């Protein structure tokens, strides 16, 4: 529904749009903001000065493993041209978890790893070292053809550039309950994010021009993951 | 109701009925009395076995015929327009006799409306589901198999049929009121040409997936049952209607069941042949050829997914059912141009760096 219609018909608090962002930006998140009231949404603070609650990402589904001994929490690794996303699906995300197992089988068999489009809530935990590790709590995972990846990259690029522009002017691109003061915008980080976006666009361009190209990031190829394992 | 005034309720049925009435009321009719008022108590027996009925008690103690009349227009609602359903349901279920705020409680209504569409049904116990419309609004009516036999409905109603339904029960699900025709319902064809109001809402949503919650072959080039009056989508050549079984000569159709997202809310949209064609550019004939060449129908869905996943679509949708029928639909935005976007990004970076330096 158009945003206004959706809000009018709902008796729930205002809902936030899903944010398109790169793995590079996603993995830079270190802070969370949540108001002290019942059902207050949790916002993970993006370096581009936006509070993220839900995101849409795209990448290659590489592998999965059980994050716990009881085999109820599935951890999936999804890789894009700018880095890796970790997604966790437990008993409360049964559909996503089933999908992860299905995709894992596909990824393990011959052929290129499947490309997936993921709509997820942003989640995180703090490690023993006091570091915050962000991850995805998928609500929807779907296999997508290369065309969708290309489309997602261009949409993500525009959304990111928009956020960067506004952030450098001290403005939030999407209004949420998070006060401006919570953000600590670092111009260098914005530069890095922009460079990564350009990288992603180059990949997407290559795919569009000559058919499927490996979109696993160079960082991943070197076995350098973006998140410490728990 | 089957008009068999001479038939008898079986011993078991009478006993069951008496036990039920004994639990609920002080007045338990004798076997004699029950037999004398066969019709009334036949109704009671049927009602006692239908879980959607809770207020059997109220009238059981009363005089038979008058009670049945009251049942046909129970809870004081009788004939209602589809536009009143929400209010009627709320009013009726708000003051439930036993204080049981069970969602299964509904109110009894009669309606007169025209079939706007025959909706999908995959459940064995459901005969058919219809989107009905009158001058005031629209609502979905689900007719159960046993209800259909009881009221003598043998073949499905069709789009354009105008019908008077009696003793339907309202049901609330996910904020929508729909109607159920159970064994106590009745119907008859009527002359009625309503001016059904537009109940479509505009949308602009992101296509997340093609829904295959039940089976893969519910979207794309689909097969429908070719039995007279049956339009069920086949699952691997089998019709979910208990009597139809495997269908050798199905009717082909184009259909899409899309999972779409607007912000963080997901919806299921259904596109019929026209909407699917418009959105994907494929006609039914082209789709059939494609399937023929590939040797299977799934090729068509693959093509459609490639075309649609991740795209934004706009249009209007009929907001009546949990799965919404798309009225009007179009793609938003051009095909992505990574090359062009890349150039823009490089320029943006150059400007951004320049600004940073001068700051």
Coordinates of C-alpha atoms in Angstrom, one line a residue:
Chain A
X1 CA 0.0 0.0 0.0
X2 CA 1.2 3.5 -0.4
X3 CA 2.9 4.6 2.8
X4 CA 0.0 7.0 3.7
X5 CA -2.7 4.4 3.2
X6 CA -0.8 1.8 5.2
X7 CA -0.4 4.2 8.1
X8 CA -4.0 5.3 8.1
X9 CA -5.5 1.9 8.2
X10 CA -3.2 0.7 11.0
X11 CA -3.8 1.1 14.6
X12 CA -0.1 0.3 15.2
X13 CA 2.6 2.8 15.7
X14 CA 4.2 4.2 12.6
X15 CA 6.1 1.6 10.6
X16 CA 9.5 2.2 9.1
X17 CA 10.5 1.5 5.5
X18 CA 13.0 -1.2 4.8
X19 CA 16.5 0.1 4.2
X20 CA 18.7 -0.9 1.3
X21 CA 22.3 -1.0 2.3
X22 CA 25.6 -2.6 1.6
X23 CA 27.3 -5.2 3.8
X24 CA 30.1 -2.8 4.3
X25 CA 27.8 -0.2 5.8
X26 CA 25.8 -2.8 7.7
X27 CA 28.9 -4.2 9.4
X28 CA 30.0 -0.8 10.6
X29 CA 27.1 -0.5 13.0
X30 CA 28.2 -0.3 16.6
X31 CA 25.3 1.4 18.4
X32 CA 21.7 0.7 19.1
X33 CA 18.9 3.0 20.2
X34 CA 15.7 2.0 21.8
X35 CA 13.2 4.0 23.8
X36 CA 12.2 3.0 27.2
X37 CA 8.6 2.1 26.5
X38 CA 6.7 -1.1 25.8
X39 CA 7.1 -2.4 22.2
X40 CA 9.6 0.4 21.3
X41 CA 11.4 -0.6 18.2
X42 CA 15.1 -1.2 18.3
X43 CA 17.1 1.0 15.9
X44 CA 20.6 0.2 14.9
X45 CA 22.4 3.4 14.1
X46 CA 23.9 3.4 10.6
X47 CA 27.0 5.5 9.9
X48 CA 24.9 7.3 7.3
X49 CA 22.7 8.8 10.0
X50 CA 19.6 6.6 9.8
X51 CA 18.1 4.4 12.5
X52 CA 17.6 1.0 10.8
X53 CA 14.9 -1.4 12.0
X54 CA 14.4 -3.4 8.8
X55 CA 16.6 -3.9 5.8
X56 CA 16.6 -5.5 2.4
X57 CA 19.9 -7.0 1.2
X58 CA 21.0 -9.2 -1.6
X59 CA 23.9 -11.6 -2.1
X60 CA 25.1 -15.1 -2.6
X61 CA 24.0 -17.7 -0.1
X62 CA 27.3 -19.5 0.7
X63 CA 26.7 -21.8 3.6
X64 CA 25.0 -22.5 6.9
X65 CA 25.8 -24.0 10.2
X66 CA 24.0 -24.5 13.5
X67 CA 24.9 -21.8 15.9
X68 CA 23.9 -23.8 19.0
X69 CA 24.2 -27.4 20.2
X70 CA 20.5 -28.0 20.1
X71 CA 20.4 -27.3 16.4
X72 CA 17.6 -24.8 16.6
X73 CA 19.5 -21.6 15.6
X74 CA 20.6 -21.6 12.0
X75 CA 23.4 -19.2 11.0
X76 CA 23.7 -18.4 7.3
X77 CA 26.5 -16.6 5.5
X78 CA 25.4 -14.4 2.7
X79 CA 28.0 -12.7 0.7
X80 CA 27.9 -9.7 -1.5
X81 CA 30.5 -7.6 -3.3
X82 CA 31.1 -5.4 -0.3
X83 CA 31.2 -8.0 2.5
X84 CA 29.3 -10.6 4.4
X85 CA 26.0 -10.7 6.2
X86 CA 25.3 -13.2 8.9
X87 CA 21.7 -14.2 9.3
X88 CA 20.3 -16.1 12.2
X89 CA 17.0 -17.9 12.2
X90 CA 15.8 -19.7 15.2
X91 CA 12.5 -21.3 16.3
X92 CA 10.7 -17.9 16.0
X93 CA 11.6 -17.6 12.4
X94 CA 10.6 -21.1 11.2
X95 CA 9.9 -20.1 7.6
X96 CA 13.3 -18.4 7.2
X97 CA 15.0 -21.3 9.0
X98 CA 13.4 -23.8 6.6
X99 CA 14.5 -21.7 3.7
X100 CA 18.0 -21.6 5.0
X101 CA 18.2 -25.3 5.2
X102 CA 16.8 -25.6 1.7
X103 CA 19.3 -23.1 0.3
X104 CA 22.1 -24.8 2.2
X105 CA 21.4 -28.0 0.3
X106 CA 21.5 -26.1 -3.0
X107 CA 24.7 -24.3 -2.0
X108 CA 26.4 -27.6 -1.1
X109 CA 25.5 -29.2 -4.4
X110 CA 27.2 -28.5 -7.7
X111 CA 26.7 -25.2 -9.5
X112 CA 27.0 -21.6 -8.4
X113 CA 25.7 -20.6 -5.0
X114 CA 22.2 -19.2 -5.2
X115 CA 21.6 -15.5 -5.1
X116 CA 19.1 -14.5 -2.4
X117 CA 17.1 -11.4 -1.6
X118 CA 16.5 -11.0 2.1
X119 CA 14.2 -8.8 4.0
X120 CA 15.2 -8.8 7.7
X121 CA 15.1 -7.1 11.0
X122 CA 18.4 -5.9 12.3
X123 CA 19.6 -7.6 15.3
X124 CA 22.9 -7.7 17.3
X125 CA 24.6 -9.1 20.3
X126 CA 27.6 -7.9 22.3
X127 CA 30.6 -10.2 22.5
X128 CA 32.7 -10.9 25.5
X129 CA 35.1 -8.3 24.2
X130 CA 32.3 -5.8 24.4
X131 CA 32.0 -5.5 20.6
X132 CA 28.6 -5.3 19.0
X133 CA 28.1 -7.8 16.2
X134 CA 25.2 -7.0 13.9
X135 CA 23.3 -9.6 12.1
X136 CA 20.1 -10.2 10.2
X137 CA 17.0 -11.8 11.5
X138 CA 15.3 -12.7 8.2
X139 CA 11.6 -12.4 7.7
X140 CA 11.8 -13.4 4.1
X141 CA 14.5 -15.1 2.1
X142 CA 14.0 -15.7 -1.6
X143 CA 16.1 -17.0 -4.4
X144 CA 16.5 -14.2 -6.9
X145 CA 17.9 -14.2 -10.4
X146 CA 20.9 -12.1 -11.4
X147 CA 18.6 -9.4 -12.7
X148 CA 17.2 -8.9 -9.2
X149 CA 20.7 -8.6 -7.8
X150 CA 21.6 -5.9 -10.4
X151 CA 18.3 -4.1 -9.6
X152 CA 19.0 -4.3 -5.9
X153 CA 22.5 -2.9 -6.3
X154 CA 21.3 0.1 -8.2
X155 CA 18.5 0.7 -5.7
X156 CA 20.9 0.3 -2.9
X157 CA 23.4 2.7 -4.5
X158 CA 20.8 5.5 -4.8
X159 CA 19.5 4.9 -1.3
X160 CA 23.0 5.0 0.1
X161 CA 24.1 8.1 -1.8
X162 CA 21.0 9.8 -0.5
X163 CA 21.8 8.9 3.1
X164 CA 25.4 10.0 2.6
X165 CA 24.4 13.4 1.2
X166 CA 22.0 14.1 4.0
X167 CA 24.3 12.7 6.7
X168 CA 27.1 15.0 5.6
X169 CA 24.6 17.8 6.2
X170 CA 23.7 16.5 9.6
X171 CA 20.3 15.3 8.5
X172 CA 18.5 11.9 8.9
X173 CA 17.2 10.7 5.5
X174 CA 14.4 8.7 7.2
X175 CA 12.7 10.1 10.3
X176 CA 12.6 7.8 13.2
X177 CA 12.4 8.3 17.0
X178 CA 16.2 8.4 17.1
X179 CA 17.4 11.9 18.0
X180 CA 20.1 13.5 15.8
X181 CA 22.4 13.7 18.8
X182 CA 22.7 9.9 18.9
X183 CA 24.6 9.8 15.7
X184 CA 28.3 10.4 15.3
X185 CA 28.8 10.9 11.6
X186 CA 32.4 10.3 10.4
X187 CA 33.2 11.6 7.0
X188 CA 35.9 9.0 6.4
X189 CA 33.3 6.2 7.0
X190 CA 31.0 7.9 4.5
X191 CA 33.9 7.9 2.0
X192 CA 34.5 4.2 2.6
X193 CA 30.9 3.3 2.2
X194 CA 30.7 5.3 -1.0
X195 CA 33.8 3.4 -2.4
X196 CA 32.2 0.1 -1.5
X197 CA 29.0 1.1 -3.3
X198 CA 31.0 1.9 -6.4
X199 CA 32.6 -1.5 -6.1
X200 CA 29.2 -3.1 -5.9
X201 CA 28.0 -1.1 -8.9
X202 CA 31.0 -2.3 -10.9
X203 CA 30.2 -5.9 -10.1
X204 CA 26.5 -5.3 -11.1
X205 CA 27.6 -3.6 -14.3
X206 CA 29.8 -6.6 -15.2
X207 CA 27.0 -9.0 -14.6
X208 CA 24.6 -6.9 -16.6
X209 CA 27.0 -6.8 -19.5
X210 CA 28.3 -10.3 -19.7
X211 CA 26.0 -12.6 -17.8
X212 CA 26.8 -14.1 -14.4
X213 CA 30.0 -13.0 -12.7
X214 CA 31.2 -14.2 -9.3
X215 CA 29.9 -11.6 -6.8
X216 CA 31.6 -12.9 -3.8
X217 CA 33.7 -10.1 -2.4
X218 CA 37.4 -10.1 -2.5
X219 CA 37.6 -9.9 1.2
X220 CA 35.6 -13.1 1.5
X221 CA 37.8 -14.9 -1.0
X222 CA 40.7 -14.2 1.3
X223 CA 38.8 -15.9 4.1
X224 CA 38.5 -12.6 5.9
X225 CA 35.0 -12.6 7.5
X226 CA 33.4 -9.4 8.7
X227 CA 32.1 -10.8 11.9
X228 CA 33.8 -12.7 14.7
X229 CA 32.2 -16.1 15.2
X230 CA 30.3 -16.4 18.5
Chain B
X1 CA -33.4 -27.9 4.7
X2 CA -34.2 -31.3 3.2
X3 CA -38.0 -31.3 3.4
X4 CA -38.5 -34.7 4.8
X5 CA -41.3 -34.1 7.3
X6 CA -42.1 -37.8 7.7
X7 CA -38.6 -39.0 8.4
X8 CA -37.5 -39.7 11.9
X9 CA -34.5 -38.7 13.8
X10 CA -32.6 -41.8 14.8
X11 CA -32.5 -43.0 18.4
X12 CA -29.0 -41.9 18.7
X13 CA -29.7 -38.4 17.4
X14 CA -32.6 -38.0 19.8
X15 CA -30.4 -39.1 22.7
X16 CA -27.6 -36.9 21.8
X17 CA -30.0 -34.0 21.5
X18 CA -31.6 -34.6 24.8
X19 CA -28.2 -34.9 26.5
X20 CA -27.2 -31.6 24.9
X21 CA -30.3 -29.9 26.0
X22 CA -30.1 -31.4 29.4
X23 CA -26.7 -29.8 29.9
X24 CA -27.8 -26.4 28.7
X25 CA -31.4 -26.0 29.8
X26 CA -34.1 -27.2 32.3
X27 CA -36.5 -28.1 29.6
X28 CA -35.7 -31.3 27.9
X29 CA -38.4 -32.3 25.4
X30 CA -39.5 -35.9 25.5
X31 CA -38.8 -38.3 22.6
X32 CA -42.4 -37.9 21.6
X33 CA -42.2 -34.2 21.4
X34 CA -39.0 -34.3 19.5
X35 CA -40.5 -36.7 16.9
X36 CA -43.5 -34.5 16.6
X37 CA -41.5 -31.5 15.7
X38 CA -39.1 -33.3 13.5
X39 CA -38.1 -30.3 11.4
X40 CA -37.3 -28.1 14.4
X41 CA -35.3 -30.7 16.1
X42 CA -33.5 -31.8 13.0
X43 CA -32.3 -28.3 12.8
X44 CA -31.3 -28.4 16.4
X45 CA -29.4 -31.6 15.8
X46 CA -27.5 -30.2 12.9
X47 CA -26.8 -27.1 14.8
X48 CA -25.5 -29.0 17.8
X49 CA -22.9 -30.5 15.6
X50 CA -21.7 -27.3 14.1
X51 CA -19.1 -25.7 16.3
X52 CA -19.9 -22.2 15.1
X53 CA -23.2 -22.3 16.9
X54 CA -23.3 -21.5 20.5
X55 CA -26.7 -20.1 21.2
X56 CA -28.7 -23.2 20.6
X57 CA -29.8 -23.1 24.2
X58 CA -31.6 -19.9 24.0
X59 CA -34.3 -21.1 21.7
X60 CA -34.3 -24.8 22.6
X61 CA -36.4 -24.1 25.6
X62 CA -38.8 -22.2 23.5
X63 CA -41.6 -23.2 21.3
X64 CA -40.3 -25.0 18.2
X65 CA -41.4 -23.1 15.1
X66 CA -41.1 -19.7 16.6
X67 CA -37.6 -20.6 17.7
X68 CA -36.6 -21.8 14.2
X69 CA -37.9 -18.5 12.8
X70 CA -35.8 -16.7 15.4
X71 CA -32.9 -18.8 14.3
X72 CA -33.3 -17.7 10.7
X73 CA -33.0 -14.2 11.9
X74 CA -31.2 -14.7 15.1
X75 CA -29.4 -12.1 17.3
X76 CA -31.9 -9.6 15.9
X77 CA -30.0 -9.1 12.7
X78 CA -31.8 -10.8 9.9
X79 CA -31.4 -9.1 6.5
X80 CA -28.2 -7.0 6.4
X81 CA -26.3 -5.2 3.7
X82 CA -22.6 -6.1 3.2
X83 CA -21.6 -2.6 4.2
X84 CA -23.1 -3.3 7.7
X85 CA -21.3 -6.5 8.4
X86 CA -18.5 -5.1 10.6
X87 CA -20.9 -3.1 12.8
X88 CA -23.3 -6.0 13.0
X89 CA -20.7 -8.5 14.0
X90 CA -19.2 -6.2 16.6
X91 CA -22.6 -5.4 18.1
X92 CA -23.6 -9.1 18.1
X93 CA -20.4 -10.6 19.5
X94 CA -19.8 -7.8 21.9
X95 CA -22.6 -9.0 24.3
X96 CA -22.1 -12.7 23.9
X97 CA -24.5 -14.6 26.2
X98 CA -21.9 -16.9 28.0
X99 CA -19.3 -14.1 28.1
X100 CA -17.2 -16.2 25.9
X101 CA -15.1 -13.9 23.8
X102 CA -14.3 -16.7 21.4
X103 CA -13.4 -15.6 17.9
X104 CA -15.6 -18.4 16.6
X105 CA -18.7 -16.6 17.8
X106 CA -20.5 -14.9 15.0
X107 CA -23.9 -13.5 14.3
X108 CA -26.5 -14.8 11.9
X109 CA -27.4 -12.8 8.9
X110 CA -29.2 -13.0 5.6
X111 CA -27.9 -11.2 2.6
X112 CA -28.8 -10.5 -1.0
X113 CA -25.9 -10.0 -3.3
X114 CA -24.3 -10.7 -6.6
X115 CA -21.3 -13.0 -7.2
X116 CA -18.4 -10.8 -8.1
X117 CA -15.8 -13.5 -8.3
X118 CA -15.4 -17.2 -7.5
X119 CA -12.3 -17.3 -5.2
X120 CA -9.8 -20.0 -4.7
X121 CA -10.4 -22.8 -2.3
X122 CA -8.0 -25.6 -1.5
X123 CA -9.8 -27.1 1.4
X124 CA -11.7 -30.4 1.1
X125 CA -14.4 -29.2 3.5
X126 CA -15.1 -26.0 1.6
X127 CA -17.4 -26.3 -1.5
X128 CA -16.6 -22.9 -2.8
X129 CA -15.8 -19.3 -1.8
X130 CA -17.5 -16.3 -3.4
X131 CA -16.8 -12.7 -3.4
X132 CA -20.3 -11.2 -3.1
X133 CA -21.2 -7.6 -3.7
X134 CA -24.4 -5.5 -3.0
X135 CA -25.1 -1.8 -3.2
X136 CA -23.2 -1.2 0.0
X137 CA -20.1 -3.3 0.0
X138 CA -18.4 -6.6 -0.6
X139 CA -17.8 -9.7 1.5
X140 CA -16.5 -13.2 1.0
X141 CA -18.9 -16.1 1.6
X142 CA -17.4 -19.6 2.2
X143 CA -19.9 -22.4 1.5
X144 CA -19.0 -25.7 3.2
X145 CA -19.4 -29.0 1.5
X146 CA -22.1 -30.2 3.8
X147 CA -23.8 -26.9 3.6
X148 CA -23.9 -27.1 -0.2
X149 CA -25.6 -30.5 0.0
X150 CA -28.0 -29.4 2.6
X151 CA -29.2 -26.4 0.5
X152 CA -29.2 -28.3 -2.7
X153 CA -26.3 -26.4 -4.3
X154 CA -24.8 -28.9 -6.7
X155 CA -22.7 -26.8 -9.1
X156 CA -20.8 -23.7 -8.2
X157 CA -22.4 -20.3 -8.5
X158 CA -21.0 -18.2 -11.2
X159 CA -19.9 -14.6 -11.6
X160 CA -23.0 -12.5 -12.1
X161 CA -25.4 -14.8 -10.3
X162 CA -27.6 -12.9 -7.8
X163 CA -28.4 -14.9 -4.7
X164 CA -30.3 -14.5 -1.4
X165 CA -28.4 -16.4 1.3
X166 CA -30.1 -17.1 4.6
X167 CA -28.7 -17.9 7.9
X168 CA -25.0 -17.2 7.2
X169 CA -22.8 -16.7 10.1
X170 CA -20.2 -13.9 10.4
X171 CA -16.6 -14.6 11.2
X172 CA -13.8 -12.2 12.0
X173 CA -10.3 -13.0 10.8
X174 CA -7.3 -10.7 10.6
X175 CA -9.6 -7.7 10.9
X176 CA -11.9 -8.7 8.1
X177 CA -15.5 -10.0 8.4
X178 CA -16.4 -12.8 6.2
X179 CA -19.5 -15.1 6.0
X180 CA -19.9 -18.8 6.3
X181 CA -22.6 -20.9 4.9
X182 CA -23.0 -23.9 7.3
X183 CA -25.6 -26.6 7.3
X184 CA -28.3 -24.3 8.4
X185 CA -27.9 -21.9 5.6
X186 CA -30.1 -21.7 2.5
X187 CA -30.0 -19.9 -0.8
X188 CA -32.1 -19.0 -3.8
X189 CA -31.5 -17.2 -7.0
X190 CA -33.0 -13.7 -7.2
X191 CA -33.2 -10.8 -9.6
X192 CA -30.8 -8.2 -8.4
X193 CA -28.4 -6.0 -10.2
X194 CA -26.5 -4.1 -7.6
X195 CA -24.3 -1.1 -8.0
X196 CA -21.3 -2.6 -6.2
X197 CA -19.0 0.1 -4.8
X198 CA -15.4 0.2 -5.7
X199 CA -13.4 -1.2 -2.8
X200 CA -10.0 -0.9 -4.2
X201 CA -7.0 0.7 -2.6
X202 CA -4.0 2.1 -4.5
X203 CA -0.6 0.5 -3.8
X204 CA 3.0 0.8 -4.6
X205 CA 4.9 -2.2 -3.4
X206 CA 8.1 -4.1 -3.8
X207 CA 7.8 -7.6 -5.2
X208 CA 9.5 -10.0 -2.7
X209 CA 8.5 -13.4 -4.0
X210 CA 6.0 -15.4 -5.9
X211 CA 4.1 -17.3 -3.3
X212 CA 4.4 -21.0 -3.2
X213 CA 3.1 -21.5 0.2
X214 CA 1.2 -24.6 -0.8
X215 CA 2.7 -25.9 -4.0
X216 CA 5.0 -24.4 -6.7
X217 CA 2.4 -24.7 -9.4
X218 CA 0.0 -22.0 -8.0
X219 CA 1.6 -19.3 -10.0
X220 CA 2.6 -18.7 -13.6
X221 CA 0.9 -20.9 -16.2
X222 CA -1.5 -22.8 -14.1
X223 CA -4.0 -25.6 -14.7
X224 CA -7.6 -25.5 -13.5
X225 CA -10.1 -28.3 -13.1
X226 CA -12.1 -28.8 -16.2
X227 CA -15.1 -30.3 -14.4
X228 CA -18.3 -28.3 -15.0
X229 CA -18.4 -25.3 -12.7
X230 CA -15.2 -26.2 -10.9
X231 CA -12.4 -23.7 -11.2
X232 CA -10.0 -25.0 -8.6
X233 CA -6.3 -24.7 -9.4
X234 CA -4.8 -28.1 -9.8
X235 CA -2.0 -29.4 -7.7
X236 CA 0.1 -31.6 -9.9
X237 CA -2.9 -32.5 -12.1
X238 CA -5.1 -33.2 -9.1
X239 CA -8.2 -31.3 -8.1
X240 CA -8.7 -30.7 -4.4
X241 CA -12.4 -31.4 -4.8
X242 CA -12.9 -34.9 -3.3
X243 CA -14.8 -36.2 -6.3
X244 CA -12.7 -34.9 -9.1
X245 CA -9.3 -36.5 -8.7
X246 CA -6.8 -36.4 -11.5
X247 CA -7.6 -34.2 -14.4
X248 CA -6.3 -35.2 -17.8
X249 CA -7.5 -32.2 -19.8
X250 CA -7.1 -29.2 -17.6
X251 CA -7.9 -25.7 -18.6
X252 CA -4.9 -23.4 -18.7
X253 CA -4.8 -20.0 -17.1
X254 CA -2.3 -17.3 -16.1
X255 CA -2.1 -16.4 -12.5
X256 CA 0.4 -14.8 -10.1
X257 CA 0.4 -15.0 -6.4
X258 CA 2.9 -12.4 -5.3
X259 CA 4.3 -11.7 -1.9
X260 CA 4.8 -7.9 -1.8
X261 CA 6.2 -5.6 0.7
X262 CA 5.4 -2.0 1.6
X263 CA 7.6 -0.8 4.3
X264 CA 7.7 -3.6 6.8
X265 CA 4.3 -5.0 6.0
X266 CA 3.8 -7.9 3.7
X267 CA 0.8 -8.8 1.6
X268 CA -0.2 -11.4 -0.8
X269 CA -1.6 -10.2 -4.1
X270 CA -3.3 -12.3 -6.6
X271 CA -3.2 -11.4 -10.3
X272 CA -5.6 -12.9 -12.8
X273 CA -4.9 -13.6 -16.4
X274 CA -5.3 -10.0 -17.5
X275 CA -3.2 -8.5 -14.7
X276 CA -0.5 -11.1 -15.1
X277 CA -0.3 -10.5 -18.9
X278 CA -0.2 -6.7 -18.4
X279 CA 2.6 -7.0 -15.8
X280 CA 4.7 -9.6 -17.5
X281 CA 4.0 -8.9 -21.1
X282 CA 3.2 -12.6 -21.7
X283 CA -0.1 -13.7 -23.1
X284 CA -1.7 -17.0 -22.2
X285 CA -0.8 -18.3 -25.7
X286 CA 2.8 -17.3 -25.5
X287 CA 3.0 -18.9 -22.0
X288 CA 1.6 -22.1 -23.3
X289 CA 4.1 -22.1 -26.2
X290 CA 6.9 -21.4 -23.8
X291 CA 5.8 -24.3 -21.6
X292 CA 5.5 -26.6 -24.6
X293 CA 9.0 -25.8 -25.8
X294 CA 10.4 -26.3 -22.4
X295 CA 8.4 -29.4 -21.7
X296 CA 7.1 -28.1 -18.4
X297 CA 5.0 -25.2 -17.1
X298 CA 7.5 -24.1 -14.4
X299 CA 9.6 -22.3 -17.1
X300 CA 6.9 -19.7 -17.3
X301 CA 7.0 -18.9 -13.7
X302 CA 10.8 -18.7 -13.8
X303 CA 10.6 -16.1 -16.6
X304 CA 8.0 -14.1 -14.7
X305 CA 10.1 -14.2 -11.5
X306 CA 13.1 -12.9 -13.4
X307 CA 11.0 -10.1 -14.7
X308 CA 9.3 -9.2 -11.4
X309 CA 11.4 -10.0 -8.3
X310 CA 12.7 -6.9 -6.7
X311 CA 10.7 -4.6 -8.9
X312 CA 8.3 -2.1 -7.6
X313 CA 4.7 -2.3 -8.9
X314 CA 1.8 0.0 -8.6
X315 CA -1.9 -0.1 -9.2
X316 CA -5.0 -0.8 -7.3
X317 CA -6.1 -3.9 -5.3
X318 CA -9.3 -5.2 -4.0
X319 CA -9.0 -5.2 -0.3
X320 CA -11.6 -7.8 0.5
X321 CA -9.8 -11.0 1.1
X322 CA -6.7 -12.0 3.0
X323 CA -5.1 -12.6 -0.4
X324 CA -6.0 -9.5 -2.4
X325 CA -7.1 -9.4 -6.0
X326 CA -5.2 -6.9 -8.1
X327 CA -7.4 -4.7 -10.2
X328 CA -5.0 -2.6 -12.1
X329 CA -1.2 -3.0 -12.1
X330 CA 1.9 -1.7 -13.7
X331 CA 5.7 -1.7 -13.3
X332 CA 7.3 1.3 -11.7
X333 CA 10.7 2.5 -12.6
X334 CA 12.8 1.6 -15.6
X335 CA 14.9 -1.5 -15.9
X336 CA 18.0 -0.8 -13.8
X337 CA 21.0 0.7 -15.5
X338 CA 24.1 -0.1 -13.5
X339 CA 26.3 1.5 -16.0
X340 CA 24.5 4.8 -15.7
X341 CA 24.2 4.5 -11.9
X342 CA 27.9 3.8 -11.7
X343 CA 28.7 7.0 -13.6
X344 CA 26.4 8.9 -11.3
X345 CA 28.1 7.3 -8.2
X346 CA 31.6 8.3 -9.5
X347 CA 30.5 11.8 -10.0
X348 CA 28.9 11.9 -6.6
X349 CA 32.1 10.7 -5.1
X350 CA 34.2 13.3 -6.9
X351 CA 31.9 16.0 -5.6
X352 CA 31.7 14.5 -2.2
X353 CA 35.5 14.4 -1.9
X354 CA 35.8 17.9 -3.2
X355 CA 33.3 19.2 -0.6
X356 CA 35.1 17.3 2.2
X357 CA 38.4 18.9 1.2
X358 CA 37.0 22.4 1.1
X359 CA 35.3 22.0 4.4

